[in-house]
PDB file of C-alpha atoms in Angstrom:
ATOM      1  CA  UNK A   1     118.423  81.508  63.433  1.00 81.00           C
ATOM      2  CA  UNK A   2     115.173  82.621  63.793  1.00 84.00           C
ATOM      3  CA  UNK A   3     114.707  83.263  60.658  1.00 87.00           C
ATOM      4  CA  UNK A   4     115.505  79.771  59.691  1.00 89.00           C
ATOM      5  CA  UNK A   5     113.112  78.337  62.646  1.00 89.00           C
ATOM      6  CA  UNK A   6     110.145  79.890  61.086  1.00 90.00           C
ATOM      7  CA  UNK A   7     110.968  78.946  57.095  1.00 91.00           C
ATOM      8  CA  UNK A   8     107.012  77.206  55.941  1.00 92.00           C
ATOM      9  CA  UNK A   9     105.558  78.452  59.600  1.00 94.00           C
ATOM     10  CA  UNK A  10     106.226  82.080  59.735  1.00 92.00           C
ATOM     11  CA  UNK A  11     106.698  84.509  56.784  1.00 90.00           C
ATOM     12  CA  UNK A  12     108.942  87.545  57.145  1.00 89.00           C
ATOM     13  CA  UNK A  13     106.473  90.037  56.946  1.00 87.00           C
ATOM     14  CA  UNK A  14     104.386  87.999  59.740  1.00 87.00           C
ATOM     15  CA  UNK A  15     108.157  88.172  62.087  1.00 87.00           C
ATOM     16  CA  UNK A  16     108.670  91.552  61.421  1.00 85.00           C
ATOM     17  CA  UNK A  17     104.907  92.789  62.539  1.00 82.00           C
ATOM     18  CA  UNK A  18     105.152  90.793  65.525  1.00 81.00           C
ATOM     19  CA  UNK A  19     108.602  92.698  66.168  1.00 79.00           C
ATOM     20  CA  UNK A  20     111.226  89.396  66.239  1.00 85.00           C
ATOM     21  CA  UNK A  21     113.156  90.468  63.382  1.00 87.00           C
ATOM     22  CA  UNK A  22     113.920  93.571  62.051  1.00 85.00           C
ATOM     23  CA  UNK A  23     115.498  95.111  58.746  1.00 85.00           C
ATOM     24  CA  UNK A  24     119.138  95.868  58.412  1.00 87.00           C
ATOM     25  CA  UNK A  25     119.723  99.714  58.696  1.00 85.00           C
ATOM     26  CA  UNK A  26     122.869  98.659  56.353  1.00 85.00           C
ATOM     27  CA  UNK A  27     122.595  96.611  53.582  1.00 81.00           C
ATOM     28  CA  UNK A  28     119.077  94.226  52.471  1.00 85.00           C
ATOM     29  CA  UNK A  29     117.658  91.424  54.848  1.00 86.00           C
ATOM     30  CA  UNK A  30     116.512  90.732  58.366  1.00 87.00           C
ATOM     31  CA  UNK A  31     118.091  90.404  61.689  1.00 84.00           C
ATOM     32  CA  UNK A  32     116.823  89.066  64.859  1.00 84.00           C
ATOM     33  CA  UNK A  33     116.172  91.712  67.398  1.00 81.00           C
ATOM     34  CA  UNK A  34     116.920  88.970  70.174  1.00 83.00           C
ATOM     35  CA  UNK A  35     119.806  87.306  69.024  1.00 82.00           C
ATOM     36  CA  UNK A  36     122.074  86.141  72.466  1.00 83.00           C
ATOM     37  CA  UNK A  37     119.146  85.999  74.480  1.00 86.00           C
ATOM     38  CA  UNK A  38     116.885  83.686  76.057  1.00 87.00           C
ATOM     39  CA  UNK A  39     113.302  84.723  74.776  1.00 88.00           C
ATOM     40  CA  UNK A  40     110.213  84.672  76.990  1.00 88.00           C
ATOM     41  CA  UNK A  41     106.626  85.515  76.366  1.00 92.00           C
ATOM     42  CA  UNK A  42     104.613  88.263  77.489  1.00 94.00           C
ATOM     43  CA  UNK A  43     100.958  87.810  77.759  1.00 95.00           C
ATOM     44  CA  UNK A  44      98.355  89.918  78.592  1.00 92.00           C
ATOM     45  CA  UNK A  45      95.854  89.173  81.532  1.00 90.00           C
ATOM     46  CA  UNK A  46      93.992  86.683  79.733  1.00 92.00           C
ATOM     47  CA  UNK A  47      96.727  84.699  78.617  1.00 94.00           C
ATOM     48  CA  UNK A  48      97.132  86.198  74.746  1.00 94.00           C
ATOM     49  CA  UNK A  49     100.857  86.440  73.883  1.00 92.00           C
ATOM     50  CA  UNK A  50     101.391  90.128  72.951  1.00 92.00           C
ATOM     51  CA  UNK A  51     105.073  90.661  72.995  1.00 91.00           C
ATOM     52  CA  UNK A  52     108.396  88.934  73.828  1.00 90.00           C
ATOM     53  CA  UNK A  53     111.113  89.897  76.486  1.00 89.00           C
ATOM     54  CA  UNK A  54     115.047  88.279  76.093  1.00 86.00           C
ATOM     55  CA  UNK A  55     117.594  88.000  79.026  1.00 85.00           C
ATOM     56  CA  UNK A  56     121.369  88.526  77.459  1.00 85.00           C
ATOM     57  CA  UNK A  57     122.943  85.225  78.153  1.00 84.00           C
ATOM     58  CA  UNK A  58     126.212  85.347  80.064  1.00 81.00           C
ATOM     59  CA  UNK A  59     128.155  84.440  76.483  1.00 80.00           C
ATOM     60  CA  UNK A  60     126.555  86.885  74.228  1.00 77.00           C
ATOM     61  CA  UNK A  61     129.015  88.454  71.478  1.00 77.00           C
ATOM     62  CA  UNK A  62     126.625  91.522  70.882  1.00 68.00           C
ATOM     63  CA  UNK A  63     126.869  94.441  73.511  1.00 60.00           C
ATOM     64  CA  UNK A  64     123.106  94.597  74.628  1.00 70.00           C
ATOM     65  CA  UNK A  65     121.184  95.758  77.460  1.00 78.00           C
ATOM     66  CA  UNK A  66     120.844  93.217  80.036  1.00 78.00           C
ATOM     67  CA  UNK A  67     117.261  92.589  78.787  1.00 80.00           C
ATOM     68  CA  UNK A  68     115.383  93.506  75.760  1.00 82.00           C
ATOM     69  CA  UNK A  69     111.459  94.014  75.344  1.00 83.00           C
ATOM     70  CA  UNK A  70     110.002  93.717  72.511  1.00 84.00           C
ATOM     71  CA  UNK A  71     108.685  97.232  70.424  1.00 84.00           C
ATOM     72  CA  UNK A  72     105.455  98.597  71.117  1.00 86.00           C
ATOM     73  CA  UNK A  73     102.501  97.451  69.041  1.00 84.00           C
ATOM     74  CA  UNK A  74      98.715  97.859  68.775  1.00 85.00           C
ATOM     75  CA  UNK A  75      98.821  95.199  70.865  1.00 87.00           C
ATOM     76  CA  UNK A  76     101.918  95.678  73.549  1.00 90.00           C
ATOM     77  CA  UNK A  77     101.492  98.509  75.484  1.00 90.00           C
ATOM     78  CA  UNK A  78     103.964  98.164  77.938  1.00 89.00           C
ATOM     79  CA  UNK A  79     102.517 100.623  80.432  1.00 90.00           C
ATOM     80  CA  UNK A  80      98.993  98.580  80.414  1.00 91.00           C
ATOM     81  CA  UNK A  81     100.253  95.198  80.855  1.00 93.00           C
ATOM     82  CA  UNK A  82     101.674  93.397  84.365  1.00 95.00           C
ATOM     83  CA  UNK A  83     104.022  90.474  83.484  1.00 95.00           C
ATOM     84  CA  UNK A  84     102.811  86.619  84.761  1.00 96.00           C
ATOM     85  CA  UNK A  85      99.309  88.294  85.567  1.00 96.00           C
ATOM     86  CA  UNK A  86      97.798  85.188  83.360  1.00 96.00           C
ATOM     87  CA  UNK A  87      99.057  83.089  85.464  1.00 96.00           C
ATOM     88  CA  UNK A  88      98.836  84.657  88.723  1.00 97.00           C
ATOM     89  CA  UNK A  89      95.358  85.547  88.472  1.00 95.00           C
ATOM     90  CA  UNK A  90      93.737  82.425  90.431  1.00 95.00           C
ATOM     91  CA  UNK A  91      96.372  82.487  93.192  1.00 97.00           C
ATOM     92  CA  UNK A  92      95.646  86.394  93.423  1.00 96.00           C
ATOM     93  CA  UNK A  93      91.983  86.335  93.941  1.00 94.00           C
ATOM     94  CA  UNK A  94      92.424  83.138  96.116  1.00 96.00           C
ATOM     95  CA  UNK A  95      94.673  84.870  98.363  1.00 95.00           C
ATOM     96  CA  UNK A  96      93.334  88.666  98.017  1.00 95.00           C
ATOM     97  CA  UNK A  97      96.655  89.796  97.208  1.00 96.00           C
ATOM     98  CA  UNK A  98      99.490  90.802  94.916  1.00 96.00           C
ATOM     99  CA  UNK A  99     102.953  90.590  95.351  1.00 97.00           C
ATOM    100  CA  UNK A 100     104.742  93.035  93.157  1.00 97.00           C
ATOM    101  CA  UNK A 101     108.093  92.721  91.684  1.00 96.00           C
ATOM    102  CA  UNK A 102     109.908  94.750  89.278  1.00 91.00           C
ATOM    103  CA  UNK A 103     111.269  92.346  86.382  1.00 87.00           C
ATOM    104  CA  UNK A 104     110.817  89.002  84.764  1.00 89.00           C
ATOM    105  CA  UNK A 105     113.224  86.669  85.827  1.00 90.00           C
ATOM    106  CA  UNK A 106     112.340  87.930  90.108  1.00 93.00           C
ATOM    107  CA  UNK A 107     108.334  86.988  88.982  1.00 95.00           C
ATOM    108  CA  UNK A 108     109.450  83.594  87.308  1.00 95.00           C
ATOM    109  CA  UNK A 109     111.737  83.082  90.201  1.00 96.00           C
ATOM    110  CA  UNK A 110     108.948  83.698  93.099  1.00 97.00           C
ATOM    111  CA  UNK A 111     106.702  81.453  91.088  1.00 97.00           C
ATOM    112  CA  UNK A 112     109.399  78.542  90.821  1.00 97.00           C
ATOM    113  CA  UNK A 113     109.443  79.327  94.624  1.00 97.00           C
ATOM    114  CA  UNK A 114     105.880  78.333  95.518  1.00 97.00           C
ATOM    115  CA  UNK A 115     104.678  82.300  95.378  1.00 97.00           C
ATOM    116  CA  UNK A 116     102.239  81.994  92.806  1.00 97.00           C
ATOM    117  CA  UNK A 117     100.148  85.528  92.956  1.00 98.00           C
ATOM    118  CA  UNK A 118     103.282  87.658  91.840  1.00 98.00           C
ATOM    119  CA  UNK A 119     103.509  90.209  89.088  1.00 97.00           C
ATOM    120  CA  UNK A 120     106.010  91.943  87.938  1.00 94.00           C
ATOM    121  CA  UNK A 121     106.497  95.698  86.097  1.00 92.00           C
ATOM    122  CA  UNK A 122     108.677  94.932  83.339  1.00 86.00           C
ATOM    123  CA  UNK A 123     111.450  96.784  85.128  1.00 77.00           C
ATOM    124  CA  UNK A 124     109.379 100.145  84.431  1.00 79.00           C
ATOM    125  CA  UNK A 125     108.125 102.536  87.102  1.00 85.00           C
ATOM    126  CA  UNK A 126     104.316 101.397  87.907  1.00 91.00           C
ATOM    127  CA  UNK A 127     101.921 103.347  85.787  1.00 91.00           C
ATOM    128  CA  UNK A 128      98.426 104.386  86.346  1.00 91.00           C
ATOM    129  CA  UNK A 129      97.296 101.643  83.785  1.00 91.00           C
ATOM    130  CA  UNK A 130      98.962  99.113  85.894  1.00 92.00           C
ATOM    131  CA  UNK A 131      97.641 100.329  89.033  1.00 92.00           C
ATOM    132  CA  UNK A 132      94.084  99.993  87.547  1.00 90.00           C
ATOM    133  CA  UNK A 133      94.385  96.783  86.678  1.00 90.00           C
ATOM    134  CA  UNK A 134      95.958  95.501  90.197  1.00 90.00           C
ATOM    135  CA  UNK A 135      93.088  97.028  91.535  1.00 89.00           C
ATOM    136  CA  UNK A 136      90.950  94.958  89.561  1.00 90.00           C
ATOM    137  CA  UNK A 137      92.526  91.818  90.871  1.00 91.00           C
ATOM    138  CA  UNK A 138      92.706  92.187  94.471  1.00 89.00           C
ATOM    139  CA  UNK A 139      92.606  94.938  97.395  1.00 92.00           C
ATOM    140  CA  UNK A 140      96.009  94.385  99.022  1.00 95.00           C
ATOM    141  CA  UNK A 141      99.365  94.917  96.629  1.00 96.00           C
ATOM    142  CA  UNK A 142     102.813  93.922  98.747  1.00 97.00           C
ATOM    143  CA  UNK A 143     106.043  95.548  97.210  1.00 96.00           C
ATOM    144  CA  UNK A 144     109.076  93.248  96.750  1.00 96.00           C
ATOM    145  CA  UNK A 145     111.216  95.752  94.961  1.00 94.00           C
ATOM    146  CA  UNK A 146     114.755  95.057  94.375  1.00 91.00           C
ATOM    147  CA  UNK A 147     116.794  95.910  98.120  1.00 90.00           C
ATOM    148  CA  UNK A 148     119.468  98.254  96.304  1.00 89.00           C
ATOM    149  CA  UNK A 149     119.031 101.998  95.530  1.00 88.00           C
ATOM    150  CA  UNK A 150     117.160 101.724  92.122  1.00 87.00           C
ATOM    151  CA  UNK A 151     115.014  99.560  93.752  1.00 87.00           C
ATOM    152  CA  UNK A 152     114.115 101.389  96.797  1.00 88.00           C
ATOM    153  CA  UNK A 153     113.702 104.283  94.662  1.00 90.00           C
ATOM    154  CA  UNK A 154     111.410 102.416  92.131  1.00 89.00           C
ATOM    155  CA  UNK A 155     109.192 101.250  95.395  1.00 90.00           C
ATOM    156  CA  UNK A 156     109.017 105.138  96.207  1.00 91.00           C
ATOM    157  CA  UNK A 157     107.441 105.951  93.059  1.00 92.00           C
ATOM    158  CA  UNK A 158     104.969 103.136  93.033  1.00 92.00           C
ATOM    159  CA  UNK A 159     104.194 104.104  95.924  1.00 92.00           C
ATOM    160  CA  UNK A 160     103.149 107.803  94.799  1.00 91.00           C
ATOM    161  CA  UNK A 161     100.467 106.058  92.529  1.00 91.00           C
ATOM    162  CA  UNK A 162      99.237 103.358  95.061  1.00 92.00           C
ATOM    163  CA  UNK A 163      98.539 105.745  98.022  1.00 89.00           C
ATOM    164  CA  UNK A 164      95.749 107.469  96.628  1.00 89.00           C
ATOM    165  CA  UNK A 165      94.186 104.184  95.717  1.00 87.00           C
ATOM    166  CA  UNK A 166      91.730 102.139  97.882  1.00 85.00           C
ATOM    167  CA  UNK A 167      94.688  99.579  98.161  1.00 89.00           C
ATOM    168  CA  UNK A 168      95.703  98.314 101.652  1.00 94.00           C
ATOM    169  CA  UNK A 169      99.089  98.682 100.331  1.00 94.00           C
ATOM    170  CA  UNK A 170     102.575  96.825 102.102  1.00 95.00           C
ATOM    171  CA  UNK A 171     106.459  96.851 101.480  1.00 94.00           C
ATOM    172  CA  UNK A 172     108.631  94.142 101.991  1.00 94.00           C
ATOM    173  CA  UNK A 173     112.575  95.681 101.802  1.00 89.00           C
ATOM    174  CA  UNK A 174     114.916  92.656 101.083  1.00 91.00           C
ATOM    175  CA  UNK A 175     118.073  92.849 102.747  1.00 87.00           C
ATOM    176  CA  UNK A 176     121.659  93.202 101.491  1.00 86.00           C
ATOM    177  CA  UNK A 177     120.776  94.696  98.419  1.00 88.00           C
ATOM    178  CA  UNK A 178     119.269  91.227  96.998  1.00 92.00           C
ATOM    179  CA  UNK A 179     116.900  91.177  94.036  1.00 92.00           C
ATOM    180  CA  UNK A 180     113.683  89.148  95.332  1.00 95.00           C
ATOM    181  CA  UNK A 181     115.170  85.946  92.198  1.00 94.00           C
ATOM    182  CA  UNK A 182     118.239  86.035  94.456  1.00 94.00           C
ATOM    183  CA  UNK A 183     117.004  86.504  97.628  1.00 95.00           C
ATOM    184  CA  UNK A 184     114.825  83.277  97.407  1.00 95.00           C
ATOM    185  CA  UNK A 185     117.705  81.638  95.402  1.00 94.00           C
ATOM    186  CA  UNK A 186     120.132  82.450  98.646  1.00 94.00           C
ATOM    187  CA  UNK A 187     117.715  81.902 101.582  1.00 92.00           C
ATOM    188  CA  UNK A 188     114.751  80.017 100.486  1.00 92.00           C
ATOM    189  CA  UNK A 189     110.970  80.773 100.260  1.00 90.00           C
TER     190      UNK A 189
END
């Protein structure tokens, strides 16, 4: 399909360096490396699109991980970039602070919400490269990690790298195991 979309735009070579299609380990063509999902942009902090991300939609035929980043390039690192940070920037420094989430869909889903300084990891553990650039942005970072297990365990790693930063640094713990999309989905801003 993709393929298709981008006939007189797009040529295949251009698709495959930006990582949206991919050639067939088995036989000759292309396939689309996000085929059942709904594709999303990832930008870097001044807005460039460097990447794509894809949600598996509830009807997908393919088994796939839940969601699927696009391949690292000269130009996606994922470790060095903090999802929605483009668009989060103004409401960060307006507010002097960050709140962090762990994926996509909870940092679309807090912005829909009316919380317009949020970030997210890209479901990653937070790396120094992303603590840098936080620091950059504004002095106090509030943790809205996921309320389960994995999540409480991905805020206890974060937290190893923010400590030993000059970051007033906060936690919010969501209850019943929510993921901040469905927590504000469930109860509300």
């Amino acid at each position: 399909w993709l393929i298709n979309q981008a006939k007189g735009v797009f040529d295949l070579a251009t698709l495959d360096a930006a990582r949206l299609v991919q050639k067939r380990e088995a036989g000759s063509g292309y396939r689309d490396e996000f085929v059942g999902r709904v594709m999303f942009p990832i930008r870097n902090e001044r807005g460039q699109p460097v990447s794509f991300s894809g949600r598996v939609l509830p009807d997908a035929k393919y088994p796939n991980p839940k969601y699927f980043n696009g391949h690292e390039s000269l130009v996606f690192k994922k470790s060095r970039i903090l999802f929605g940070l483009d668009q989060a920037r103004a409401a960060i420094g307006q507010r002097d602070e960050t709140l962090v989430v762990e994926g996509y869909t909870d940092c679309m889903a807090l912005h829909q919400a009316g919380f317009t300084n949020v970030i997210g990891t890209m479901g990653t553990a937070m790396t120094e490269q992303q603590v840098s650039l936080l620091r950059r942005f504004a002095p106090r970072v509030v943790l809205v990690y996921d309320g389960d297990a994995a999540g409480l365990s991905a805020a206890e790693r974060a937290i190893e790298r923010l400590l030993p930063q000059e970051i007033d640094l906060r936690i919010v713990t969501l209850p019943d195991g929510l993921d901040p999309a469905d927590a504000v989905a469930q109860r509300g801003a």
